[in-house]
PDB file of C-alpha atoms in Angstrom:
ATOM      1  CA  MET D   1      43.243  44.584   7.063  1.00  0.00           C
ATOM      2  CA  ASP D   2      40.481  46.487   5.305  1.00  0.00           C
ATOM      3  CA  ARG D   3      40.076  43.677   2.793  1.00  0.00           C
ATOM      4  CA  PHE D   4      39.783  41.144   5.577  1.00  0.00           C
ATOM      5  CA  LEU D   5      37.054  43.216   7.246  1.00  0.00           C
ATOM      6  CA  LEU D   6      35.221  43.557   3.941  1.00  0.00           C
ATOM      7  CA  PHE D   7      35.516  39.796   3.402  1.00  0.00           C
ATOM      8  CA  VAL D   8      34.071  39.025   6.862  1.00  0.00           C
ATOM      9  CA  LEU D   9      31.316  41.594   6.433  1.00  0.00           C
ATOM     10  CA  LEU D  10      30.415  40.153   3.052  1.00  0.00           C
ATOM     11  CA  PHE D  11      30.049  36.639   4.444  1.00  0.00           C
ATOM     12  CA  THR D  12      27.989  37.761   7.430  1.00  0.00           C
ATOM     13  CA  VAL D  13      25.589  39.923   5.416  1.00  0.00           C
ATOM     14  CA  LEU D  14      25.372  37.859   2.209  1.00  0.00           C
ATOM     15  CA  PRO D  15      23.189  35.057   3.625  1.00  0.00           C
ATOM     16  CA  PHE D  16      20.532  37.616   4.571  1.00  0.00           C
ATOM     17  CA  THR D  17      20.416  39.115   1.080  1.00  0.00           C
ATOM     18  CA  ILE D  18      19.924  35.846  -0.803  1.00  0.00           C
ATOM     19  CA  GLN D  19      16.294  34.884  -1.324  1.00  0.00           C
ATOM     20  CA  GLU D  20      15.136  31.717   0.358  1.00  0.00           C
ATOM     21  CA  VAL D  21      15.477  28.638  -1.804  1.00  0.00           C
ATOM     22  CA  VAL D  22      12.450  26.354  -1.642  1.00  0.00           C
ATOM     23  CA  GLU D  23      13.364  22.700  -1.356  1.00  0.00           C
ATOM     24  CA  GLU D  24      12.066  20.326  -4.013  1.00  0.00           C
ATOM     25  CA  GLY D  25      11.222  16.663  -3.697  1.00  0.00           C
ATOM     26  CA  ALA D  26       9.260  13.750  -5.040  1.00  0.00           C
ATOM     27  CA  CYS D  27       5.522  13.583  -5.580  1.00  0.00           C
ATOM     28  CA  LYS D  28       4.000  10.224  -4.662  1.00  0.00           C
ATOM     29  CA  CYS D  29       0.506   8.917  -5.383  1.00  0.00           C
ATOM     30  CA  ALA D  30      -1.272   6.014  -3.718  1.00  0.00           C
ATOM     31  CA  VAL D  31      -4.558   4.159  -3.670  1.00  0.00           C
ATOM     32  CA  PHE D  32      -5.914   3.343  -0.218  1.00  0.00           C
ATOM     33  CA  SER D  33      -9.033   1.695   1.132  1.00  0.00           C
ATOM     34  CA  ARG D  34     -10.500   1.876   4.618  1.00  0.00           C
ATOM     35  CA  GLN D  35     -10.703  -1.926   4.578  1.00  0.00           C
ATOM     36  CA  ILE D  36      -6.931  -2.391   4.071  1.00  0.00           C
ATOM     37  CA  PRO D  37      -4.425  -0.741   6.457  1.00  0.00           C
ATOM     38  CA  LYS D  38      -1.647  -0.070   3.897  1.00  0.00           C
ATOM     39  CA  SER D  39      -1.544   1.376   0.395  1.00  0.00           C
ATOM     40  CA  ILE D  40      -2.767  -0.925  -2.367  1.00  0.00           C
ATOM     41  CA  ILE D  41      -0.856   0.798  -5.159  1.00  0.00           C
ATOM     42  CA  GLU D  42       1.871   3.389  -4.653  1.00  0.00           C
ATOM     43  CA  ARG D  43       3.806   5.289  -7.328  1.00  0.00           C
ATOM     44  CA  ALA D  44       6.525   7.942  -7.157  1.00  0.00           C
ATOM     45  CA  LEU D  45       6.242  10.311 -10.100  1.00  0.00           C
ATOM     46  CA  LEU D  46       9.340  11.308 -12.031  1.00  0.00           C
ATOM     47  CA  TYR D  47       8.484  14.926 -11.384  1.00  0.00           C
ATOM     48  CA  ASN D  48       9.762  17.017  -8.499  1.00  0.00           C
ATOM     49  CA  VAL D  49       7.548  19.571  -6.796  1.00  0.00           C
ATOM     50  CA  THR D  50       8.300  22.207  -4.197  1.00  0.00           C
ATOM     51  CA  CYS D  51       8.045  21.069  -0.582  1.00  0.00           C
ATOM     52  CA  ASP D  52       5.387  23.616   0.352  1.00  0.00           C
ATOM     53  CA  GLY D  53       1.641  24.128  -0.012  1.00  0.00           C
ATOM     54  CA  GLU D  54       1.964  24.966  -3.698  1.00  0.00           C
ATOM     55  CA  GLY D  55       3.917  21.770  -4.371  1.00  0.00           C
ATOM     56  CA  GLU D  56       1.408  19.745  -2.358  1.00  0.00           C
ATOM     57  CA  GLU D  57      -1.455  21.151  -4.455  1.00  0.00           C
ATOM     58  CA  LYS D  58       0.396  20.413  -7.705  1.00  0.00           C
ATOM     59  CA  CYS D  59       1.156  16.863  -6.537  1.00  0.00           C
ATOM     60  CA  GLN D  60      -2.521  16.282  -5.707  1.00  0.00           C
ATOM     61  CA  GLN D  61      -3.504  17.516  -9.174  1.00  0.00           C
ATOM     62  CA  LEU D  62      -0.951  15.192 -10.794  1.00  0.00           C
ATOM     63  CA  CYS D  63      -2.211  12.208  -8.783  1.00  0.00           C
ATOM     64  CA  VAL D  64      -5.823  12.942  -9.726  1.00  0.00           C
ATOM     65  CA  ALA D  65      -4.848  13.258 -13.406  1.00  0.00           C
ATOM     66  CA  LEU D  66      -2.939   9.964 -13.232  1.00  0.00           C
ATOM     67  CA  ALA D  67      -5.873   8.192 -11.573  1.00  0.00           C
ATOM     68  CA  GLU D  68      -8.356   9.649 -14.066  1.00  0.00           C
ATOM     69  CA  SER D  69      -6.230   8.437 -16.980  1.00  0.00           C
ATOM     70  CA  ALA D  70      -6.153   4.909 -15.510  1.00  0.00           C
ATOM     71  CA  ARG D  71      -9.825   4.865 -14.470  1.00  0.00           C
ATOM     72  CA  ASP D  72     -10.814   1.972 -16.776  1.00  0.00           C
ATOM     73  CA  LYS D  73      -7.792  -0.173 -15.851  1.00  0.00           C
ATOM     74  CA  ALA D  74      -7.688   0.647 -12.136  1.00  0.00           C
ATOM     75  CA  PRO D  75     -10.055  -2.088 -10.853  1.00  0.00           C
ATOM     76  CA  GLN D  76      -8.081  -4.808 -12.670  1.00  0.00           C
ATOM     77  CA  MET D  77      -4.751  -3.347 -11.493  1.00  0.00           C
ATOM     78  CA  ILE D  78      -6.010  -3.324  -7.900  1.00  0.00           C
ATOM     79  CA  CYS D  79      -7.293  -6.907  -8.142  1.00  0.00           C
ATOM     80  CA  GLU D  80      -3.991  -8.120  -9.609  1.00  0.00           C
ATOM     81  CA  LYS D  81      -2.080  -6.383  -6.833  1.00  0.00           C
ATOM     82  CA  LEU D  82      -4.274  -7.813  -4.046  1.00  0.00           C
ATOM     83  CA  ASN D  83      -4.535 -11.270  -5.677  1.00  0.00           C
ATOM     84  CA  THR D  84      -7.275 -12.383  -3.287  1.00  0.00           C
ATOM     85  CA  HIS D  85     -11.047 -12.410  -2.953  1.00  0.00           C
ATOM     86  CA  VAL D  86     -12.380  -8.936  -2.186  1.00  0.00           C
ATOM     87  CA  GLU D  87     -15.950  -7.702  -1.927  1.00  0.00           C
ATOM     88  CA  ASN D  88     -17.136  -4.105  -2.134  1.00  0.00           C
ATOM     89  CA  LEU D  89     -13.738  -2.461  -1.817  1.00  0.00           C
ATOM     90  CA  HIS D  90     -14.036   1.328  -1.738  1.00  0.00           C
ATOM     91  CA  VAL D  91     -10.830   3.072  -2.817  1.00  0.00           C
ATOM     92  CA  ALA D  92      -9.559   6.645  -2.894  1.00  0.00           C
ATOM     93  CA  VAL D  93      -6.479   8.458  -4.223  1.00  0.00           C
ATOM     94  CA  TYR D  94      -3.941  10.089  -1.896  1.00  0.00           C
ATOM     95  CA  ALA D  95      -0.809  12.188  -2.461  1.00  0.00           C
ATOM     96  CA  LYS D  96       2.392  12.853  -0.516  1.00  0.00           C
ATOM     97  CA  VAL D  97       5.222  15.310  -1.220  1.00  0.00           C
ATOM     98  CA  CYS D  98       8.874  15.298  -0.242  1.00  0.00           C
ATOM     99  CA  ASN D  99       9.459  13.666   3.136  1.00  0.00           C
ATOM    100  CA  ALA D 100       5.925  14.077   4.484  1.00  0.00           C
ATOM    101  CA  THR D 101       4.980  11.377   6.963  1.00  0.00           C
ATOM    102  CA  SER D 102       1.289  11.239   6.122  1.00  0.00           C
ATOM    103  CA  TRP D 103      -0.756  10.906   2.939  1.00  0.00           C
ATOM    104  CA  LYS D 104      -3.283  13.583   2.023  1.00  0.00           C
ATOM    105  CA  PHE D 105      -6.659  12.753   0.455  1.00  0.00           C
ATOM    106  CA  THR D 106      -6.922  14.263  -3.041  1.00  0.00           C
ATOM    107  CA  GLY D 107     -10.713  14.384  -3.041  1.00  0.00           C
ATOM    108  CA  LEU D 108     -10.959  11.601  -5.630  1.00  0.00           C
ATOM    109  CA  LYS D 109     -12.600   8.311  -4.744  1.00  0.00           C
ATOM    110  CA  ALA D 110     -14.026   5.535  -6.891  1.00  0.00           C
ATOM    111  CA  ALA D 111     -17.722   5.901  -7.622  1.00  0.00           C
ATOM    112  CA  ASP D 112     -18.286   2.139  -7.586  1.00  0.00           C
ATOM    113  CA  PRO D 113     -16.944  -0.535  -5.249  1.00  0.00           C
ATOM    114  CA  ILE D 114     -14.417  -3.057  -6.557  1.00  0.00           C
ATOM    115  CA  CYS D 115     -14.822  -6.819  -6.272  1.00  0.00           C
ATOM    116  CA  CYS D 116     -12.055  -9.317  -7.037  1.00  0.00           C
ATOM    117  CA  HIS D 117     -11.741 -13.078  -7.308  1.00  0.00           C
ATOM    118  CA  GLU D 118      -8.348 -14.773  -7.732  1.00  0.00           C
ATOM    119  CA  GLY D 119      -6.697 -11.555  -8.900  1.00  0.00           C
ATOM    120  CA  LYS D 120      -9.380 -10.690 -11.457  1.00  0.00           C
ATOM    121  CA  ASN D 121     -11.896  -7.866 -11.377  1.00  0.00           C
ATOM    122  CA  ILE D 122     -15.466  -9.205 -11.218  1.00  0.00           C
ATOM    123  CA  ALA D 123     -18.877  -7.571 -11.019  1.00  0.00           C
ATOM    124  CA  CYS D 124     -19.995  -6.920  -7.472  1.00  0.00           C
ATOM    125  CA  GLU D 125     -23.165  -8.828  -6.662  1.00  0.00           C
ATOM    126  CA  GLU D 126     -26.107  -7.018  -5.189  1.00  0.00           C
ATOM    127  CA  PRO D 127     -27.035  -8.358  -1.751  1.00  0.00           C
ATOM    128  CA  LEU D 128     -30.182 -10.453  -1.800  1.00  0.00           C
ATOM    129  CA  PRO D 129     -33.193  -8.735  -0.257  1.00  0.00           C
ATOM    130  CA  ILE D 130     -34.387 -10.108   3.049  1.00  0.00           C
ATOM    131  CA  ILE D 131     -37.920 -11.437   2.811  1.00  0.00           C
ATOM    132  CA  ASP D 132     -39.934 -11.339   6.000  1.00  0.00           C
ATOM    133  CA  SER D 133     -42.523 -14.087   6.344  1.00  0.00           C
TER     134      SER D 133
END
């Protein structure tokens, strides 16, 4: 009987002595624009992060690093993905960890607007000045 009591005591106390395990999950990055209601490009990284503030911060850093490394190719990638005519598209990078329902702005946005024609990146034209007569 003493062993049974020890066994029960062990299983009732043991969960309180084990340190909390922090769940891990996927880090996802996306490019959004205010002009388009859904993500333009979305990628899940093959790197798990913790599902807490620290993991969220790490995911944001990874998304910024990924976007910075693709800076020169990004406008063409976006135009190919949209495959339509777009003028003065302003984009920004967002991150999401684990099963979060909303995307979080990473602080990185494109310095210049993007213009596309038939899936190709083109130079954005300056608007013509209005001449008053």
